[in-house]
GROMACS .gro file of C-alpha atoms in nm:
model
  496
    1UNK     CA    1   0.006  -0.002  -0.027
    2UNK     CA    2   0.284   0.242   0.098
    3UNK     CA    3   0.470   0.166  -0.242
    4UNK     CA    4   0.194   0.206  -0.429
    5UNK     CA    5   0.110   0.577  -0.242
    6UNK     CA    6   0.491   0.668  -0.304
    7UNK     CA    7   0.471   0.578  -0.679
    8UNK     CA    8   0.128   0.760  -0.741
    9UNK     CA    9   0.298   1.071  -0.557
   10UNK     CA   10   0.621   1.054  -0.700
   11UNK     CA   11   0.768   1.307  -0.984
   12UNK     CA   12   0.782   1.037  -1.282
   13UNK     CA   13   0.410   0.935  -1.199
   14UNK     CA   14   0.241   1.182  -1.077
   15UNK     CA   15   0.262   1.398  -1.390
   16UNK     CA   16   0.125   1.178  -1.613
   17UNK     CA   17  -0.174   1.124  -1.291
   18UNK     CA   18  -0.235   1.512  -1.345
   19UNK     CA   19  -0.233   1.541  -1.745
   20UNK     CA   20  -0.476   1.212  -1.724
   21UNK     CA   21  -0.715   1.384  -1.516
   22UNK     CA   22  -0.760   1.666  -1.679
   23UNK     CA   23  -0.796   1.529  -2.042
   24UNK     CA   24  -1.077   1.284  -1.891
   25UNK     CA   25  -1.224   1.572  -1.759
   26UNK     CA   26  -1.194   1.786  -2.096
   27UNK     CA   27  -1.375   1.442  -2.303
   28UNK     CA   28  -1.668   1.421  -2.040
   29UNK     CA   29  -1.716   1.795  -2.101
   30UNK     CA   30  -1.743   1.758  -2.455
   31UNK     CA   31  -2.081   1.616  -2.536
   32UNK     CA   32  -2.090   1.253  -2.709
   33UNK     CA   33  -1.741   1.186  -2.619
   34UNK     CA   34  -1.719   0.967  -2.290
   35UNK     CA   35  -1.531   0.763  -2.081
   36UNK     CA   36  -1.467   0.470  -2.423
   37UNK     CA   37  -1.318   0.791  -2.612
   38UNK     CA   38  -1.110   0.919  -2.330
   39UNK     CA   39  -0.920   0.578  -2.287
   40UNK     CA   40  -0.944   0.451  -2.635
   41UNK     CA   41  -0.695   0.775  -2.679
   42UNK     CA   42  -0.517   0.728  -2.384
   43UNK     CA   43  -0.455   0.371  -2.465
   44UNK     CA   44  -0.232   0.486  -2.768
   45UNK     CA   45   0.010   0.674  -2.547
   46UNK     CA   46   0.078   0.368  -2.323
   47UNK     CA   47   0.340   0.177  -2.591
   48UNK     CA   48   0.655   0.366  -2.416
   49UNK     CA   49   0.521   0.386  -2.117
   50UNK     CA   50   0.629   0.216  -1.752
   51UNK     CA   51   0.350  -0.002  -1.591
   52UNK     CA   52   0.287   0.186  -1.308
   53UNK     CA   53   0.310   0.558  -1.554
   54UNK     CA   54   0.041   0.407  -1.838
   55UNK     CA   55  -0.172   0.285  -1.520
   56UNK     CA   56  -0.195   0.578  -1.347
   57UNK     CA   57  -0.251   0.804  -1.698
   58UNK     CA   58  -0.512   0.607  -1.839
   59UNK     CA   59  -0.725   0.527  -1.486
   60UNK     CA   60  -0.693   0.909  -1.444
   61UNK     CA   61  -0.821   0.952  -1.813
   62UNK     CA   62  -1.081   0.779  -1.691
   63UNK     CA   63  -1.175   0.820  -1.351
   64UNK     CA   64  -1.283   1.198  -1.439
   65UNK     CA   65  -1.509   1.158  -1.749
   66UNK     CA   66  -1.803   1.135  -1.523
   67UNK     CA   67  -1.722   1.439  -1.373
   68UNK     CA   68  -1.708   1.619  -1.688
   69UNK     CA   69  -2.030   1.491  -1.793
   70UNK     CA   70  -2.219   1.554  -1.518
   71UNK     CA   71  -2.045   1.921  -1.595
   72UNK     CA   72  -2.249   1.937  -1.885
   73UNK     CA   73  -2.566   1.754  -1.813
   74UNK     CA   74  -2.650   2.030  -1.558
   75UNK     CA   75  -2.516   2.338  -1.748
   76UNK     CA   76  -2.646   2.224  -2.090
   77UNK     CA   77  -2.878   1.981  -2.009
   78UNK     CA   78  -2.629   1.741  -2.229
   79UNK     CA   79  -2.492   1.466  -2.090
   80UNK     CA   80  -2.160   1.438  -2.158
   81UNK     CA   81  -2.183   1.046  -2.099
   82UNK     CA   82  -2.479   0.786  -2.078
   83UNK     CA   83  -2.376   0.756  -1.717
   84UNK     CA   84  -2.446   1.103  -1.628
   85UNK     CA   85  -2.839   1.063  -1.804
   86UNK     CA   86  -2.962   1.024  -1.426
   87UNK     CA   87  -2.858   1.370  -1.357
   88UNK     CA   88  -3.056   1.514  -1.643
   89UNK     CA   89  -3.361   1.476  -1.416
   90UNK     CA   90  -3.251   1.758  -1.089
   91UNK     CA   91  -2.942   1.899  -1.220
   92UNK     CA   92  -3.095   2.126  -1.549
   93UNK     CA   93  -3.411   2.219  -1.316
   94UNK     CA   94  -3.158   2.353  -1.019
   95UNK     CA   95  -3.011   2.539  -1.324
   96UNK     CA   96  -3.303   2.700  -1.455
   97UNK     CA   97  -3.376   2.859  -1.058
   98UNK     CA   98  -3.027   3.016  -1.083
   99UNK     CA   99  -2.881   2.741  -0.882
  100UNK     CA  100  -2.650   2.590  -1.137
  101UNK     CA  101  -2.316   2.665  -0.899
  102UNK     CA  102  -2.526   2.438  -0.615
  103UNK     CA  103  -2.558   2.154  -0.853
  104UNK     CA  104  -2.231   2.146  -0.999
  105UNK     CA  105  -2.042   2.140  -0.621
  106UNK     CA  106  -2.271   1.884  -0.538
  107UNK     CA  107  -2.193   1.664  -0.773
  108UNK     CA  108  -1.811   1.759  -0.809
  109UNK     CA  109  -1.815   1.670  -0.409
  110UNK     CA  110  -2.056   1.327  -0.509
  111UNK     CA  111  -1.825   1.191  -0.740
  112UNK     CA  112  -1.528   1.278  -0.574
  113UNK     CA  113  -1.655   1.094  -0.233
  114UNK     CA  114  -1.792   0.823  -0.412
  115UNK     CA  115  -1.493   0.722  -0.625
  116UNK     CA  116  -1.323   0.747  -0.282
  117UNK     CA  117  -1.565   0.496  -0.129
  118UNK     CA  118  -1.524   0.257  -0.432
  119UNK     CA  119  -1.177   0.254  -0.397
  120UNK     CA  120  -1.152   0.168  -0.057
  121UNK     CA  121  -1.396  -0.116  -0.123
  122UNK     CA  122  -1.156  -0.244  -0.364
  123UNK     CA  123  -0.867  -0.175  -0.135
  124UNK     CA  124  -1.030  -0.428   0.147
  125UNK     CA  125  -1.144  -0.655  -0.132
  126UNK     CA  126  -0.747  -0.704  -0.178
  127UNK     CA  127  -0.756  -1.027   0.065
  128UNK     CA  128  -1.060  -1.218  -0.009
  129UNK     CA  129  -0.992  -1.196  -0.408
  130UNK     CA  130  -0.700  -1.357  -0.352
  131UNK     CA  131  -0.815  -1.664  -0.202
  132UNK     CA  132  -1.136  -1.662  -0.463
  133UNK     CA  133  -0.877  -1.632  -0.743
  134UNK     CA  134  -0.717  -1.957  -0.629
  135UNK     CA  135  -1.063  -2.129  -0.708
  136UNK     CA  136  -1.023  -2.050  -1.096
  137UNK     CA  137  -0.880  -2.224  -1.346
  138UNK     CA  138  -0.927  -2.278  -1.702
  139UNK     CA  139  -1.301  -2.451  -1.663
  140UNK     CA  140  -1.413  -2.177  -1.441
  141UNK     CA  141  -1.302  -1.920  -1.686
  142UNK     CA  142  -1.392  -1.993  -1.959
  143UNK     CA  143  -1.796  -2.038  -1.795
  144UNK     CA  144  -1.730  -1.690  -1.617
  145UNK     CA  145  -1.650  -1.526  -1.933
  146UNK     CA  146  -1.985  -1.666  -2.106
  147UNK     CA  147  -2.215  -1.537  -1.817
  148UNK     CA  148  -2.058  -1.207  -1.816
  149UNK     CA  149  -2.165  -1.232  -2.182
  150UNK     CA  150  -2.493  -1.283  -2.105
  151UNK     CA  151  -2.532  -0.976  -1.790
  152UNK     CA  152  -2.409  -0.787  -2.077
  153UNK     CA  153  -2.670  -0.808  -2.316
  154UNK     CA  154  -2.950  -0.873  -2.045
  155UNK     CA  155  -2.906  -0.580  -1.884
  156UNK     CA  156  -2.748  -0.279  -2.111
  157UNK     CA  157  -2.977  -0.087  -2.240
  158UNK     CA  158  -3.016  -0.209  -2.616
  159UNK     CA  159  -3.242  -0.465  -2.718
  160UNK     CA  160  -3.116  -0.842  -2.550
  161UNK     CA  161  -3.155  -1.027  -2.919
  162UNK     CA  162  -2.940  -0.819  -3.035
  163UNK     CA  163  -2.692  -0.697  -2.789
  164UNK     CA  164  -2.657  -1.100  -2.759
  165UNK     CA  165  -2.579  -1.151  -3.174
  166UNK     CA  166  -2.301  -0.805  -3.076
  167UNK     CA  167  -2.105  -1.027  -2.858
  168UNK     CA  168  -2.094  -1.307  -3.035
  169UNK     CA  169  -1.962  -1.136  -3.346
  170UNK     CA  170  -1.731  -0.956  -3.098
  171UNK     CA  171  -1.568  -1.332  -3.031
  172UNK     CA  172  -1.574  -1.406  -3.393
  173UNK     CA  173  -1.379  -1.091  -3.473
  174UNK     CA  174  -1.147  -1.243  -3.191
  175UNK     CA  175  -1.068  -1.522  -3.402
  176UNK     CA  176  -0.916  -1.379  -3.746
  177UNK     CA  177  -0.530  -1.439  -3.739
  178UNK     CA  178  -0.334  -1.703  -3.660
  179UNK     CA  179  -0.497  -1.966  -3.428
  180UNK     CA  180  -0.282  -1.998  -3.093
  181UNK     CA  181  -0.286  -2.381  -3.094
  182UNK     CA  182  -0.304  -2.555  -3.428
  183UNK     CA  183  -0.101  -2.227  -3.588
  184UNK     CA  184  -0.390  -2.217  -3.917
  185UNK     CA  185  -0.466  -1.863  -4.064
  186UNK     CA  186  -0.807  -1.780  -4.038
  187UNK     CA  187  -1.023  -1.548  -4.199
  188UNK     CA  188  -0.701  -1.354  -4.248
  189UNK     CA  189  -0.824  -1.283  -4.634
  190UNK     CA  190  -0.419  -1.349  -4.732
  191UNK     CA  191  -0.357  -0.983  -4.560
  192UNK     CA  192  -0.015  -1.011  -4.361
  193UNK     CA  193  -0.179  -0.731  -4.150
  194UNK     CA  194  -0.456  -0.995  -4.030
  195UNK     CA  195  -0.239  -1.287  -3.945
  196UNK     CA  196  -0.201  -1.105  -3.613
  197UNK     CA  197  -0.539  -1.019  -3.550
  198UNK     CA  198  -0.718  -0.706  -3.535
  199UNK     CA  199  -0.530  -0.478  -3.293
  200UNK     CA  200  -0.765  -0.373  -2.985
  201UNK     CA  201  -0.634   0.018  -3.028
  202UNK     CA  202  -0.776   0.075  -3.394
  203UNK     CA  203  -1.114  -0.111  -3.295
  204UNK     CA  204  -1.173   0.037  -3.037
  205UNK     CA  205  -1.128   0.412  -3.175
  206UNK     CA  206  -1.322   0.283  -3.433
  207UNK     CA  207  -1.630   0.177  -3.236
  208UNK     CA  208  -1.635   0.434  -2.975
  209UNK     CA  209  -1.480   0.729  -3.110
  210UNK     CA  210  -1.474   0.720  -3.520
  211UNK     CA  211  -1.852   0.650  -3.492
  212UNK     CA  212  -1.917   0.929  -3.242
  213UNK     CA  213  -1.718   1.202  -3.514
  214UNK     CA  214  -1.986   1.029  -3.733
  215UNK     CA  215  -2.308   1.071  -3.553
  216UNK     CA  216  -2.118   1.470  -3.471
  217UNK     CA  217  -2.114   1.496  -3.841
  218UNK     CA  218  -2.452   1.395  -3.898
  219UNK     CA  219  -2.613   1.618  -3.700
  220UNK     CA  220  -2.422   1.936  -3.795
  221UNK     CA  221  -2.456   2.255  -3.519
  222UNK     CA  222  -2.307   2.353  -3.208
  223UNK     CA  223  -2.214   2.095  -2.940
  224UNK     CA  224  -2.468   2.125  -2.711
  225UNK     CA  225  -2.833   2.238  -2.793
  226UNK     CA  226  -2.910   2.501  -2.567
  227UNK     CA  227  -2.629   2.707  -2.427
  228UNK     CA  228  -2.725   2.870  -2.075
  229UNK     CA  229  -2.637   3.242  -1.942
  230UNK     CA  230  -2.341   3.257  -1.756
  231UNK     CA  231  -2.351   3.389  -1.362
  232UNK     CA  232  -2.080   3.566  -1.267
  233UNK     CA  233  -1.755   3.419  -1.144
  234UNK     CA  234  -1.804   3.525  -0.776
  235UNK     CA  235  -2.142   3.431  -0.719
  236UNK     CA  236  -2.056   3.094  -0.934
  237UNK     CA  237  -1.782   2.991  -0.696
  238UNK     CA  238  -2.007   3.063  -0.377
  239UNK     CA  239  -2.276   2.858  -0.507
  240UNK     CA  240  -2.027   2.570  -0.575
  241UNK     CA  241  -1.934   2.610  -0.222
  242UNK     CA  242  -2.246   2.568  -0.060
  243UNK     CA  243  -2.317   2.274  -0.314
  244UNK     CA  244  -1.997   2.081  -0.173
  245UNK     CA  245  -2.131   2.158   0.161
  246UNK     CA  246  -2.474   2.029   0.068
  247UNK     CA  247  -2.280   1.658  -0.030
  248UNK     CA  248  -2.108   1.620   0.259
  249UNK     CA  249  -2.422   1.766   0.453
  250UNK     CA  250  -2.617   1.438   0.264
  251UNK     CA  251  -2.303   1.208   0.373
  252UNK     CA  252  -2.542   0.913   0.513
  253UNK     CA  253  -2.716   0.942   0.130
  254UNK     CA  254  -2.356   0.940  -0.028
  255UNK     CA  255  -2.255   0.658   0.144
  256UNK     CA  256  -2.549   0.431   0.071
  257UNK     CA  257  -2.573   0.528  -0.351
  258UNK     CA  258  -2.208   0.455  -0.343
  259UNK     CA  259  -2.286   0.101  -0.190
  260UNK     CA  260  -2.516   0.083  -0.444
  261UNK     CA  261  -2.272   0.175  -0.730
  262UNK     CA  262  -1.962  -0.071  -0.613
  263UNK     CA  263  -2.207  -0.361  -0.550
  264UNK     CA  264  -2.328  -0.280  -0.931
  265UNK     CA  265  -1.997  -0.249  -1.014
  266UNK     CA  266  -1.949  -0.613  -0.953
  267UNK     CA  267  -2.210  -0.774  -1.174
  268UNK     CA  268  -2.023  -0.757  -1.493
  269UNK     CA  269  -2.249  -0.541  -1.805
  270UNK     CA  270  -2.402  -0.363  -1.530
  271UNK     CA  271  -2.226  -0.059  -1.606
  272UNK     CA  272  -2.327   0.329  -1.423
  273UNK     CA  273  -2.550   0.407  -1.572
  274UNK     CA  274  -2.773   0.191  -1.426
  275UNK     CA  275  -2.644   0.205  -1.131
  276UNK     CA  276  -2.684   0.584  -1.126
  277UNK     CA  277  -3.052   0.518  -1.192
  278UNK     CA  278  -3.100   0.275  -0.919
  279UNK     CA  279  -2.954   0.540  -0.697
  280UNK     CA  280  -3.158   0.799  -0.804
  281UNK     CA  281  -3.479   0.606  -0.777
  282UNK     CA  282  -3.340   0.533  -0.338
  283UNK     CA  283  -3.285   0.886  -0.322
  284UNK     CA  284  -3.601   0.965  -0.401
  285UNK     CA  285  -3.805   0.709  -0.204
  286UNK     CA  286  -3.567   0.763   0.112
  287UNK     CA  287  -3.644   1.151   0.094
  288UNK     CA  288  -3.848   1.366   0.300
  289UNK     CA  289  -3.917   1.572   0.019
  290UNK     CA  290  -4.020   1.335  -0.254
  291UNK     CA  291  -4.234   1.568  -0.420
  292UNK     CA  292  -3.971   1.824  -0.524
  293UNK     CA  293  -3.790   1.568  -0.688
  294UNK     CA  294  -3.770   1.611  -1.096
  295UNK     CA  295  -3.793   1.997  -1.017
  296UNK     CA  296  -3.455   2.085  -0.853
  297UNK     CA  297  -3.376   1.854  -0.544
  298UNK     CA  298  -3.008   1.840  -0.474
  299UNK     CA  299  -3.026   1.504  -0.333
  300UNK     CA  300  -3.139   1.371  -0.724
  301UNK     CA  301  -2.829   1.512  -0.810
  302UNK     CA  302  -2.583   1.375  -0.520
  303UNK     CA  303  -2.716   1.021  -0.496
  304UNK     CA  304  -2.643   0.954  -0.926
  305UNK     CA  305  -2.333   1.135  -0.932
  306UNK     CA  306  -2.169   0.935  -0.613
  307UNK     CA  307  -2.291   0.592  -0.745
  308UNK     CA  308  -2.183   0.701  -1.093
  309UNK     CA  309  -1.810   0.732  -0.983
  310UNK     CA  310  -1.814   0.418  -0.713
  311UNK     CA  311  -1.946   0.187  -0.960
  312UNK     CA  312  -1.537   0.189  -1.063
  313UNK     CA  313  -1.439   0.023  -0.774
  314UNK     CA  314  -1.647  -0.237  -0.776
  315UNK     CA  315  -1.591  -0.276  -1.194
  316UNK     CA  316  -1.211  -0.337  -1.157
  317UNK     CA  317  -1.227  -0.598  -0.843
  318UNK     CA  318  -1.395  -0.848  -1.131
  319UNK     CA  319  -1.145  -0.710  -1.383
  320UNK     CA  320  -0.844  -0.732  -1.186
  321UNK     CA  321  -0.964  -1.072  -1.039
  322UNK     CA  322  -1.062  -1.269  -1.318
  323UNK     CA  323  -0.996  -1.056  -1.636
  324UNK     CA  324  -1.324  -1.038  -1.677
  325UNK     CA  325  -1.414  -0.684  -1.775
  326UNK     CA  326  -1.716  -0.570  -1.643
  327UNK     CA  327  -1.807  -0.270  -1.891
  328UNK     CA  328  -1.673  -0.152  -2.200
  329UNK     CA  329  -1.428   0.089  -2.005
  330UNK     CA  330  -1.284  -0.179  -1.816
  331UNK     CA  331  -1.217  -0.404  -2.160
  332UNK     CA  332  -1.009  -0.078  -2.297
  333UNK     CA  333  -0.867  -0.070  -1.945
  334UNK     CA  334  -0.755  -0.430  -1.995
  335UNK     CA  335  -0.610  -0.384  -2.299
  336UNK     CA  336  -0.381  -0.105  -2.131
  337UNK     CA  337  -0.301  -0.380  -1.908
  338UNK     CA  338  -0.168  -0.593  -2.190
  339UNK     CA  339   0.004  -0.333  -2.343
  340UNK     CA  340   0.207  -0.276  -1.997
  341UNK     CA  341   0.245  -0.636  -2.007
  342UNK     CA  342   0.074  -0.699  -1.693
  343UNK     CA  343  -0.122  -1.004  -1.668
  344UNK     CA  344  -0.445  -1.037  -1.455
  345UNK     CA  345  -0.546  -1.299  -1.185
  346UNK     CA  346  -0.373  -1.434  -0.937
  347UNK     CA  347  -0.046  -1.293  -1.079
  348UNK     CA  348  -0.207  -0.938  -1.054
  349UNK     CA  349  -0.331  -0.988  -0.673
  350UNK     CA  350   0.020  -1.142  -0.538
  351UNK     CA  351   0.319  -1.016  -0.718
  352UNK     CA  352   0.127  -0.657  -0.845
  353UNK     CA  353  -0.036  -0.534  -0.539
  354UNK     CA  354   0.158  -0.232  -0.540
  355UNK     CA  355   0.014  -0.163  -0.883
  356UNK     CA  356  -0.341  -0.249  -0.766
  357UNK     CA  357  -0.275   0.017  -0.516
  358UNK     CA  358  -0.171   0.268  -0.756
  359UNK     CA  359  -0.489   0.223  -0.920
  360UNK     CA  360  -0.659   0.263  -0.656
  361UNK     CA  361  -0.485   0.629  -0.500
  362UNK     CA  362  -0.496   0.713  -0.893
  363UNK     CA  363  -0.918   0.708  -0.901
  364UNK     CA  364  -0.894   0.893  -0.532
  365UNK     CA  365  -0.662   1.161  -0.653
  366UNK     CA  366  -0.776   1.172  -1.056
  367UNK     CA  367  -1.107   1.268  -0.919
  368UNK     CA  368  -0.984   1.485  -0.659
  369UNK     CA  369  -0.801   1.674  -0.916
  370UNK     CA  370  -1.108   1.705  -1.142
  371UNK     CA  371  -1.326   1.805  -0.839
  372UNK     CA  372  -1.085   2.146  -0.805
  373UNK     CA  373  -1.063   2.204  -1.213
  374UNK     CA  374  -1.403   2.145  -1.251
  375UNK     CA  375  -1.534   2.419  -1.044
  376UNK     CA  376  -1.322   2.657  -1.222
  377UNK     CA  377  -1.460   2.525  -1.517
  378UNK     CA  378  -1.831   2.624  -1.503
  379UNK     CA  379  -1.796   2.958  -1.670
  380UNK     CA  380  -1.588   2.929  -1.929
  381UNK     CA  381  -1.735   2.619  -2.061
  382UNK     CA  382  -2.043   2.782  -2.096
  383UNK     CA  383  -1.895   2.973  -2.363
  384UNK     CA  384  -1.662   2.697  -2.523
  385UNK     CA  385  -1.989   2.452  -2.616
  386UNK     CA  386  -2.091   2.692  -2.922
  387UNK     CA  387  -1.847   2.542  -3.097
  388UNK     CA  388  -1.944   2.411  -3.455
  389UNK     CA  389  -1.925   2.064  -3.502
  390UNK     CA  390  -1.783   2.158  -3.818
  391UNK     CA  391  -1.486   2.267  -3.661
  392UNK     CA  392  -1.438   1.970  -3.409
  393UNK     CA  393  -1.508   1.687  -3.587
  394UNK     CA  394  -1.141   1.720  -3.867
  395UNK     CA  395  -0.955   1.806  -3.521
  396UNK     CA  396  -1.070   1.531  -3.322
  397UNK     CA  397  -1.049   1.305  -3.617
  398UNK     CA  398  -0.668   1.376  -3.703
  399UNK     CA  399  -0.580   1.292  -3.327
  400UNK     CA  400  -0.755   0.966  -3.386
  401UNK     CA  401  -0.560   0.866  -3.725
  402UNK     CA  402  -0.271   0.940  -3.528
  403UNK     CA  403  -0.355   0.763  -3.271
  404UNK     CA  404  -0.475   0.440  -3.465
  405UNK     CA  405  -0.131   0.472  -3.636
  406UNK     CA  406   0.107   0.529  -3.362
  407UNK     CA  407   0.072   0.173  -3.180
  408UNK     CA  408   0.235  -0.047  -3.521
  409UNK     CA  409   0.325   0.261  -3.718
  410UNK     CA  410   0.117   0.100  -4.007
  411UNK     CA  411  -0.144   0.261  -4.191
  412UNK     CA  412  -0.390  -0.031  -4.245
  413UNK     CA  413  -0.467   0.046  -3.903
  414UNK     CA  414  -0.631   0.367  -3.983
  415UNK     CA  415  -0.865   0.143  -4.216
  416UNK     CA  416  -0.931  -0.059  -3.970
  417UNK     CA  417  -1.025   0.269  -3.703
  418UNK     CA  418  -1.243   0.403  -4.050
  419UNK     CA  419  -1.410   0.035  -4.099
  420UNK     CA  420  -1.469  -0.009  -3.752
  421UNK     CA  421  -1.632   0.345  -3.735
  422UNK     CA  422  -1.843   0.347  -3.987
  423UNK     CA  423  -1.968  -0.007  -3.838
  424UNK     CA  424  -2.058   0.145  -3.473
  425UNK     CA  425  -2.216   0.421  -3.640
  426UNK     CA  426  -2.432   0.175  -3.812
  427UNK     CA  427  -2.468  -0.017  -3.465
  428UNK     CA  428  -2.559   0.320  -3.298
  429UNK     CA  429  -2.839   0.396  -3.479
  430UNK     CA  430  -2.956   0.005  -3.508
  431UNK     CA  431  -2.960  -0.025  -3.132
  432UNK     CA  432  -2.709  -0.273  -3.117
  433UNK     CA  433  -2.483  -0.287  -2.834
  434UNK     CA  434  -2.110  -0.170  -2.923
  435UNK     CA  435  -2.057  -0.250  -2.573
  436UNK     CA  436  -2.152  -0.627  -2.610
  437UNK     CA  437  -1.904  -0.626  -2.892
  438UNK     CA  438  -1.627  -0.523  -2.753
  439UNK     CA  439  -1.663  -0.718  -2.460
  440UNK     CA  440  -1.674  -1.020  -2.669
  441UNK     CA  441  -1.428  -0.928  -2.881
  442UNK     CA  442  -1.156  -0.847  -2.565
  443UNK     CA  443  -1.302  -1.222  -2.380
  444UNK     CA  444  -1.278  -1.383  -2.733
  445UNK     CA  445  -0.876  -1.463  -2.659
  446UNK     CA  446  -0.940  -1.567  -2.304
  447UNK     CA  447  -1.283  -1.794  -2.413
  448UNK     CA  448  -1.056  -2.012  -2.692
  449UNK     CA  449  -0.760  -1.995  -2.472
  450UNK     CA  450  -0.968  -2.144  -2.155
  451UNK     CA  451  -1.178  -2.407  -2.381
  452UNK     CA  452  -0.848  -2.543  -2.521
  453UNK     CA  453  -0.710  -2.584  -2.193
  454UNK     CA  454  -0.980  -2.767  -1.999
  455UNK     CA  455  -1.063  -2.973  -2.275
  456UNK     CA  456  -0.658  -3.078  -2.232
  457UNK     CA  457  -0.667  -3.093  -1.866
  458UNK     CA  458  -0.981  -3.259  -1.793
  459UNK     CA  459  -1.132  -3.373  -2.136
  460UNK     CA  460  -1.507  -3.273  -2.293
  461UNK     CA  461  -1.637  -3.330  -1.904
  462UNK     CA  462  -1.485  -3.025  -1.754
  463UNK     CA  463  -1.857  -2.926  -1.736
  464UNK     CA  464  -1.939  -3.168  -1.465
  465UNK     CA  465  -1.705  -3.005  -1.211
  466UNK     CA  466  -1.891  -2.825  -0.987
  467UNK     CA  467  -1.815  -2.441  -0.982
  468UNK     CA  468  -1.848  -2.508  -1.400
  469UNK     CA  469  -2.143  -2.654  -1.372
  470UNK     CA  470  -2.308  -2.394  -1.124
  471UNK     CA  471  -2.156  -2.068  -1.362
  472UNK     CA  472  -2.345  -2.289  -1.651
  473UNK     CA  473  -2.670  -2.375  -1.472
  474UNK     CA  474  -2.710  -1.978  -1.351
  475UNK     CA  475  -2.618  -1.851  -1.719
  476UNK     CA  476  -2.910  -2.070  -1.867
  477UNK     CA  477  -3.149  -2.008  -1.569
  478UNK     CA  478  -3.095  -1.597  -1.597
  479UNK     CA  479  -3.125  -1.643  -1.968
  480UNK     CA  480  -3.409  -1.843  -1.994
  481UNK     CA  481  -3.589  -1.616  -1.733
  482UNK     CA  482  -3.537  -1.302  -1.925
  483UNK     CA  483  -3.679  -1.461  -2.224
  484UNK     CA  484  -3.940  -1.574  -2.065
  485UNK     CA  485  -4.040  -1.232  -1.914
  486UNK     CA  486  -3.997  -1.076  -2.297
  487UNK     CA  487  -4.220  -1.340  -2.435
  488UNK     CA  488  -4.495  -1.281  -2.132
  489UNK     CA  489  -4.472  -0.926  -2.165
  490UNK     CA  490  -4.516  -0.937  -2.539
  491UNK     CA  491  -4.833  -1.203  -2.516
  492UNK     CA  492  -4.982  -0.875  -2.236
  493UNK     CA  493  -4.943  -0.673  -2.514
  494UNK     CA  494  -5.091  -0.810  -2.826
  495UNK     CA  495  -5.485  -0.780  -2.749
  496UNK     CA  496  -5.693  -1.067  -2.782
   0.00000   0.00000   0.00000
């Protein structure tokens, strides 16, 4: 723990943590660009970095996105990211009452407190996870990956059938290249570039960054749909400190909503957006002033924002322990760990515990930096969002192209990013889950490797071992129950 703290505050790591936090905050502020975009851009810088430096940079960028998104949700009724959608219910009404500063202050402080709670839970879980991980060999990981995929498909906001199609398409795309076991070429179309398989970075950049650029371009106009009146700088700062005070005053609500966030983060596929809405519902249920929710109640901002950032602690726990990413951002983090040469699972929790603590402190410090800078960004921000998409898109596209090229210095990868950008945009329009495709793609390699090892070690009957059997039954019951409820709801709708 001490080593993690010393590393994250050292002169070699802290500057990267600092830059990463500001980068994430700015990306979060730009509507339409999400945590995936921040991490997809950050991954491209990892090739030359040391593990601690790289982790601090990419996680800090991810940690502050929700704060930036909360800012724009309150100021412009445009959530910078999906996870800030719940903040729209009470943030903008507070702004319309002239309390934008209070809402921003409360949101920033809740984000910081939620993230700190999530990070503390992750630290406390390390000894438990160390023991649990030892029970998971290839058969268990194989079925756990499938369970994660069904969770992602069912619990996402998109249609379940389409999400399952996307997840399985992701696994199919992971099979492009030379097979690890038999050394046969698969789906390479005679191209040497594809022999190594599709590279993660251009795929991520295409699915999330290029797709968002196409969307912005098609939509046109300015980034924010309506630009509010700016308050005077002095009045804004006074309001922000009032908001921070309110977040600490409602500490019990922050704690309960953070616990909801962390708990939901542990389950693969849930992600921050559902956690934020569950927390909002809980804040409303437990409030003394239920009728003011939706009309500008500060508790309606504090609850979802605390849950939003607490999710990361839980999601990191399952990602680090089993190598099973709980969300698309965790899938990108996993690819970052591979680039830095770090393994998840028992090795991460026994030999690289200091790196886990670097992550924990990065989440805390990153959010603290985000909170401090976010407070000063409120006024300049109101002016910045009137930038037109036609100016923004070419600038960001050139950055994305550079990022895709940088990994292997191959023009081919820019082409891959563009192809996946078109695919990602099509998926967005047709309501297919891009997160499911990415998680399927990241897990594809692990699924195949663990299936081969399980068959080698235990033969086809590995399915009958207690943990794999339990996971298989859970997957089937979970899928079956959801198919049943969908069928039941449909029959209710059809009039006799």
